[in-house]
Amino acid sequence: MAREERVVEYFVVAIKKDDDAQAELAYAYPEDTEDCREFCENVTMFMFPHAFGVDWNKRGLPPPPIHNLFALTDVNGDHLYGASLCFYETLQSPDAVGDEDNNNNNSSCTSSEAGTVQHQHQAKSICLLSRRPFYTQLLRTLEQLFLLGIQQCRVNHDISKLDQGFTCWHGVENTLCNLFHEVPVPFRGLAVQLSVADVEVALERPVMQEFPFDMDAELMIYAFMMVDPKVMAQLYHHVLLEHRILIVGTDSVLVTAIAEAIKCLVFPMTWLHVFIPNVPDSLDLSTLLEAPVPFIAGAHIGQLKHVQIPDNVVKLEFTDGKFPMN
C-alpha cells in the first residue's frame, strides 16, 4: 500500500569538513530503511553550491547563509524538489580552554585568564525535499529552522548552567515533527498556513483551471523579471525543438528558476527528457554535455573552466544582468 504523500519527504543535514572535501551525511529523516539512508547520502552532493566558501579567507566573520535549489528525477520520471540553506557552523577547537559544553555553540569567541577560546568553522547545509515545487516556501522554512536552531542552542546552554537536571527545549524537532506528520498537502486552489517560529509560510497550489500542473509562482515571476522576453521566447523555441540547453550563472536559485520556467512553458506538452537544473560538482559536466539526448541543465560558471561545450548545445549565460545567446 502506497504511503500518503507528505508536504516534505526528507530532511537532510550535510557537512563538509574542508572546502574541497566531499559532502558527508550528518543526519537524515526519515532513515527507517537502508535505501532511505543511501538515497540521502546521494542527495548531499546537490546540497552545496559550486565552490561554497572558497572566497572566504577564514580570518574574518563567516559569510552569510546561502540559498540553493535543485531538482532530482527518479527512474519513473517523477521529480523531487529540493531547497537547502548553506552556512558555516562555528565550532570550538578540541584543544581550546573553556567549558566543554560550548563545543558546538554558535556564540562568539571568548577569553579567560587561562587562555583564549579558539573556534573552527565547518560548512553545513540543511535541506528539505518535497514532491511538489514548493521552492520558495521550503527556503523560508529553512531560514526559520536555522534561526530557531541558534536560539535553541543558546537557551539550552543557558538553562544547563542554572539547572543540572533541566529538560532540553526541542524547538527544531517539534517544528519538523509538525511539518512531516501534521501539515497536509494543500488541495488545488486552497492554501495551508505553516507556522515556523514566528513566521507564517503559505503553501499554495494553483487551481486546475489556471494551471493544470504544480508550479512555484514566485519562482516563475522571478525568472521572467530577470530574463528578457525575447530571450525567453528563444529558449521556448529550443525547448520545443528538444535541443540540449545549458543555463549558466553564479546563483543556483536564478538558474533553477529559469530552468523551471522554460520547462513549464511547453504545457500542454511535457518535458520528458533529462532535467538537472543544478549540476553538482561531483558529476562530470563534460559527460552530460556530450550525451546524445535532449536536456535542460544548469551549472555554475566556475564549472566551465576546463569544459569544452559542444556546438550543438545551446548555452545561456547570465552576465551583467542579461542572458546573451550563443
CSV table of C-alpha atoms in Angstrom, one decimal, residues 27-269:
chain,number,residue,atom,x,y,z
A,27,TYR,CA,21.6,13.4,9.7
A,28,ALA,CA,18.5,12.3,7.7
A,29,TYR,CA,14.9,11.9,8.4
A,30,PRO,CA,13.3,9.5,7.7
A,31,GLU,CA,16.0,7.0,7.9
A,32,ASP,CA,13.9,3.9,8.5
A,33,THR,CA,15.5,1.8,5.8
A,34,GLU,CA,18.9,1.3,4.2
A,35,ASP,CA,17.5,2.6,0.9
A,36,CYS,CA,16.4,5.8,2.6
A,37,ARG,CA,19.9,6.4,4.0
A,38,GLU,CA,21.6,5.6,0.7
A,39,PHE,CA,19.3,8.0,-1.1
A,40,CYS,CA,20.0,10.8,1.4
A,41,GLU,CA,23.7,10.1,1.1
A,42,ASN,CA,23.4,10.7,-2.6
A,43,VAL,CA,21.4,13.9,-2.0
A,44,THR,CA,24.3,15.5,-0.2
A,45,MET,CA,26.2,16.1,-3.5
A,46,PHE,CA,23.4,18.6,-4.5
A,47,MET,CA,23.2,20.4,-1.2
A,48,PHE,CA,26.2,22.8,-1.6
A,49,PRO,CA,26.5,25.3,-4.4
A,50,HIS,CA,29.7,25.3,-6.5
A,51,ALA,CA,32.8,26.4,-4.6
A,52,PHE,CA,30.9,27.3,-1.5
A,53,GLY,CA,33.1,29.4,0.8
A,54,VAL,CA,36.2,29.4,-1.4
A,55,ASP,CA,36.4,33.2,-1.4
A,56,TRP,CA,36.3,33.3,2.4
A,57,ASN,CA,39.8,33.7,3.9
A,58,LYS,CA,38.8,32.1,7.2
A,59,ARG,CA,40.1,35.2,9.1
A,60,GLY,CA,37.0,37.4,9.3
A,61,LEU,CA,33.4,36.5,10.1
A,62,PRO,CA,31.9,33.6,8.1
A,63,PRO,CA,29.8,34.6,5.1
A,64,PRO,CA,26.1,34.8,5.5
A,65,PRO,CA,23.9,31.7,4.7
A,66,ILE,CA,23.4,31.0,1.0
A,67,HIS,CA,20.2,29.7,-0.7
A,68,ASN,CA,20.5,26.7,-3.0
A,69,LEU,CA,17.8,25.0,-5.2
A,70,PHE,CA,17.9,21.7,-7.1
A,71,ALA,CA,15.6,19.0,-8.5
A,72,LEU,CA,16.0,15.3,-8.7
A,73,THR,CA,14.4,12.8,-11.1
A,74,ASP,CA,13.8,9.2,-10.4
A,75,VAL,CA,13.6,6.3,-12.9
A,76,ASN,CA,9.9,6.9,-13.4
A,77,GLY,CA,10.3,10.5,-14.4
A,78,ASP,CA,8.9,11.8,-11.1
A,79,HIS,CA,10.6,14.8,-9.5
A,80,LEU,CA,11.8,15.6,-6.0
A,81,TYR,CA,12.3,19.3,-5.5
A,82,GLY,CA,15.0,20.4,-3.0
A,83,ALA,CA,15.9,23.5,-1.2
A,84,SER,CA,19.0,23.9,1.0
A,85,LEU,CA,20.5,26.6,3.2
A,86,CYS,CA,24.3,26.5,3.4
A,87,PHE,CA,26.2,28.2,6.2
A,88,TYR,CA,29.3,27.9,8.4
A,89,GLU,CA,28.8,26.4,11.8
A,90,THR,CA,31.1,27.7,14.5
A,91,LEU,CA,32.9,25.0,16.5
A,92,GLN,CA,35.3,25.4,19.4
A,93,SER,CA,38.6,23.6,18.7
A,94,PRO,CA,39.1,20.5,20.8
A,95,ASP,CA,42.3,21.9,22.5
A,96,ALA,CA,40.7,25.2,23.4
A,97,VAL,CA,40.5,26.2,27.0
A,98,GLY,CA,37.0,26.6,28.4
A,99,ASP,CA,33.7,24.8,29.1
A,100,GLU,CA,33.4,21.6,27.0
A,101,ASP,CA,29.7,22.3,26.8
A,102,ASN,CA,30.4,25.2,24.5
A,103,ASN,CA,32.0,23.0,21.8
A,104,ASN,CA,29.0,23.1,19.4
A,105,ASN,CA,27.7,26.5,20.4
A,106,ASN,CA,27.4,29.3,17.9
A,107,SER,CA,28.4,32.0,20.3
A,108,SER,CA,31.3,34.4,19.6
A,109,CYS,CA,34.8,33.8,20.8
A,110,THR,CA,35.5,34.4,24.5
A,111,SER,CA,38.7,34.7,26.5
A,112,SER,CA,39.6,33.9,30.1
A,113,GLU,CA,42.6,34.1,32.4
A,114,ALA,CA,43.6,30.5,31.5
A,115,GLY,CA,43.7,31.3,27.8
A,116,THR,CA,41.7,32.2,24.7
A,117,VAL,CA,38.9,30.0,23.4
A,118,GLN,CA,39.5,29.4,19.7
A,119,HIS,CA,36.9,28.4,17.2
A,120,GLN,CA,36.9,26.4,14.0
A,121,HIS,CA,34.3,26.6,11.3
A,122,GLN,CA,32.6,23.8,9.4
A,123,ALA,CA,30.4,24.1,6.3
A,124,LYS,CA,26.9,22.7,6.9
A,125,SER,CA,23.8,22.5,4.8
A,126,ILE,CA,20.2,21.8,5.8
A,127,CYS,CA,17.8,20.6,3.2
A,128,LEU,CA,14.1,19.9,2.7
A,129,LEU,CA,12.8,17.7,-0.2
A,130,SER,CA,9.2,17.7,-1.5
A,131,ARG,CA,7.3,16.1,-4.3
A,132,ARG,CA,5.7,19.5,-5.0
A,133,PRO,CA,7.7,22.5,-6.3
A,134,PHE,CA,7.4,24.5,-3.1
A,135,TYR,CA,10.9,26.0,-3.6
A,136,THR,CA,10.4,29.4,-2.0
A,137,GLN,CA,8.3,28.0,0.8
A,138,LEU,CA,10.9,25.5,1.6
A,139,LEU,CA,13.6,28.2,1.7
A,140,ARG,CA,11.5,30.3,4.1
A,141,THR,CA,11.1,27.3,6.3
A,142,LEU,CA,14.8,26.5,6.3
A,143,GLU,CA,15.6,30.1,7.2
A,144,GLN,CA,13.4,29.9,10.3
A,145,LEU,CA,14.7,26.5,11.2
A,146,PHE,CA,18.2,27.9,11.1
A,147,LEU,CA,17.3,30.8,13.4
A,148,LEU,CA,15.3,28.5,15.6
A,149,GLY,CA,18.3,26.2,15.9
A,150,ILE,CA,20.6,29.1,17.1
A,151,GLN,CA,18.0,30.1,19.6
A,152,GLN,CA,17.6,26.5,20.8
A,153,CYS,CA,21.3,26.1,21.4
A,154,ARG,CA,21.6,29.3,23.4
A,155,VAL,CA,18.5,28.7,25.5
A,156,ASN,CA,19.5,25.1,26.4
A,157,HIS,CA,23.1,26.2,27.1
A,158,ASP,CA,22.0,29.0,29.4
A,159,ILE,CA,19.5,26.8,31.3
A,160,SER,CA,22.0,24.0,31.7
A,161,LYS,CA,24.2,26.4,33.7
A,162,LEU,CA,21.4,27.1,36.1
A,163,ASP,CA,19.8,23.7,36.5
A,164,GLN,CA,21.7,20.4,36.0
A,165,GLY,CA,18.5,18.4,35.8
A,166,PHE,CA,16.9,20.6,33.2
A,167,THR,CA,14.8,19.4,30.3
A,168,CYS,CA,16.0,20.4,26.8
A,169,TRP,CA,13.8,22.6,24.7
A,170,HIS,CA,13.3,20.9,21.3
A,171,GLY,CA,12.0,23.7,19.1
A,172,VAL,CA,13.6,22.4,15.9
A,173,GLU,CA,12.5,18.8,16.5
A,174,ASN,CA,8.9,19.9,17.3
A,175,THR,CA,8.7,22.0,14.1
A,176,LEU,CA,10.0,19.2,11.9
A,177,CYS,CA,7.6,16.7,13.5
A,178,ASN,CA,4.7,19.1,12.8
A,179,LEU,CA,5.9,19.6,9.2
A,180,PHE,CA,6.2,15.9,8.5
A,181,HIS,CA,3.2,14.5,10.3
A,182,GLU,CA,0.6,17.2,10.8
A,183,VAL,CA,0.8,19.6,7.8
A,184,PRO,CA,-1.4,18.3,4.9
A,185,VAL,CA,-0.6,18.7,1.2
A,186,PRO,CA,-2.9,21.6,0.1
A,187,PHE,CA,-5.7,20.9,-2.3
A,188,ARG,CA,-5.8,22.9,-5.5
A,189,GLY,CA,-6.9,26.4,-5.0
A,190,LEU,CA,-6.5,26.3,-1.3
A,191,ALA,CA,-3.7,27.4,1.0
A,192,VAL,CA,-2.2,25.7,4.1
A,193,GLN,CA,-0.6,28.1,6.6
A,194,LEU,CA,2.5,26.7,8.2
A,195,SER,CA,3.8,28.3,11.3
A,196,VAL,CA,7.6,28.2,11.7
A,197,ALA,CA,8.8,30.1,14.8
A,198,ASP,CA,7.0,33.5,14.4
A,199,VAL,CA,6.7,33.3,10.6
A,200,GLU,CA,3.7,32.1,8.6
A,201,VAL,CA,4.6,30.2,5.4
A,202,ALA,CA,1.7,29.8,2.9
A,203,LEU,CA,1.7,26.5,0.9
A,204,GLU,CA,-0.4,27.0,-2.2
A,205,ARG,CA,-1.2,25.1,-5.4
A,206,PRO,CA,-2.9,26.8,-8.4
A,207,VAL,CA,-6.4,25.8,-9.3
A,208,MET,CA,-6.8,23.4,-12.2
A,209,GLN,CA,-8.5,26.0,-14.5
A,210,GLU,CA,-5.4,28.3,-14.2
A,211,PHE,CA,-2.5,25.9,-14.2
A,212,PRO,CA,-3.1,22.1,-14.5
A,213,PHE,CA,0.3,21.5,-13.1
A,214,ASP,CA,2.1,22.4,-9.9
A,215,MET,CA,4.5,25.4,-10.1
A,216,ASP,CA,6.1,27.9,-7.8
A,217,ALA,CA,4.5,31.2,-8.8
A,218,GLU,CA,7.1,33.3,-7.0
A,219,LEU,CA,10.0,31.5,-8.7
A,220,MET,CA,8.3,31.8,-12.1
A,221,ILE,CA,7.8,35.6,-11.6
A,222,TYR,CA,11.5,35.9,-10.6
A,223,ALA,CA,12.6,34.2,-13.8
A,224,PHE,CA,10.5,36.4,-16.0
A,225,MET,CA,11.7,39.5,-14.2
A,226,MET,CA,15.3,38.6,-14.8
A,227,VAL,CA,15.2,37.3,-18.4
A,228,ASP,CA,14.4,39.4,-21.4
A,229,PRO,CA,11.2,38.3,-23.1
A,230,LYS,CA,12.9,37.9,-26.4
A,231,VAL,CA,15.5,35.6,-24.8
A,232,MET,CA,12.7,33.6,-23.1
A,233,ALA,CA,11.0,33.2,-26.5
A,234,GLN,CA,14.2,31.9,-28.0
A,235,LEU,CA,14.5,29.4,-25.1
A,236,TYR,CA,10.9,28.3,-25.7
A,237,HIS,CA,11.8,27.7,-29.3
A,238,HIS,CA,14.8,25.5,-28.3
A,239,VAL,CA,12.7,23.6,-25.8
A,240,LEU,CA,10.0,22.8,-28.4
A,241,LEU,CA,12.7,21.5,-30.8
A,242,GLU,CA,14.1,19.3,-27.9
A,243,HIS,CA,17.5,20.9,-28.1
A,244,ARG,CA,20.2,20.5,-25.4
A,245,ILE,CA,20.1,23.5,-23.2
A,246,LEU,CA,22.7,24.6,-20.6
A,247,ILE,CA,21.9,27.6,-18.3
A,248,VAL,CA,25.0,29.1,-16.7
A,249,GLY,CA,25.1,31.5,-13.8
A,250,THR,CA,26.5,32.2,-10.4
A,251,ASP,CA,23.2,31.9,-8.4
A,252,SER,CA,21.6,28.4,-8.3
A,253,VAL,CA,18.3,30.0,-7.3
A,254,LEU,CA,18.2,32.0,-10.5
A,255,VAL,CA,19.4,29.2,-12.7
A,256,THR,CA,16.8,26.8,-11.3
A,257,ALA,CA,14.1,29.4,-11.7
A,258,ILE,CA,14.9,29.8,-15.4
A,259,ALA,CA,15.1,26.0,-15.9
A,260,GLU,CA,11.7,25.5,-14.2
A,261,ALA,CA,10.1,28.4,-16.2
A,262,ILE,CA,11.1,27.0,-19.6
A,263,LYS,CA,10.0,23.5,-18.6
A,264,CYS,CA,6.6,24.8,-17.7
A,265,LEU,CA,6.3,26.8,-20.9
A,266,VAL,CA,5.9,23.7,-23.0
A,267,PHE,CA,2.4,23.0,-21.5
A,268,PRO,CA,0.2,21.3,-22.6
A,269,MET,CA,3.1,19.2,-23.6
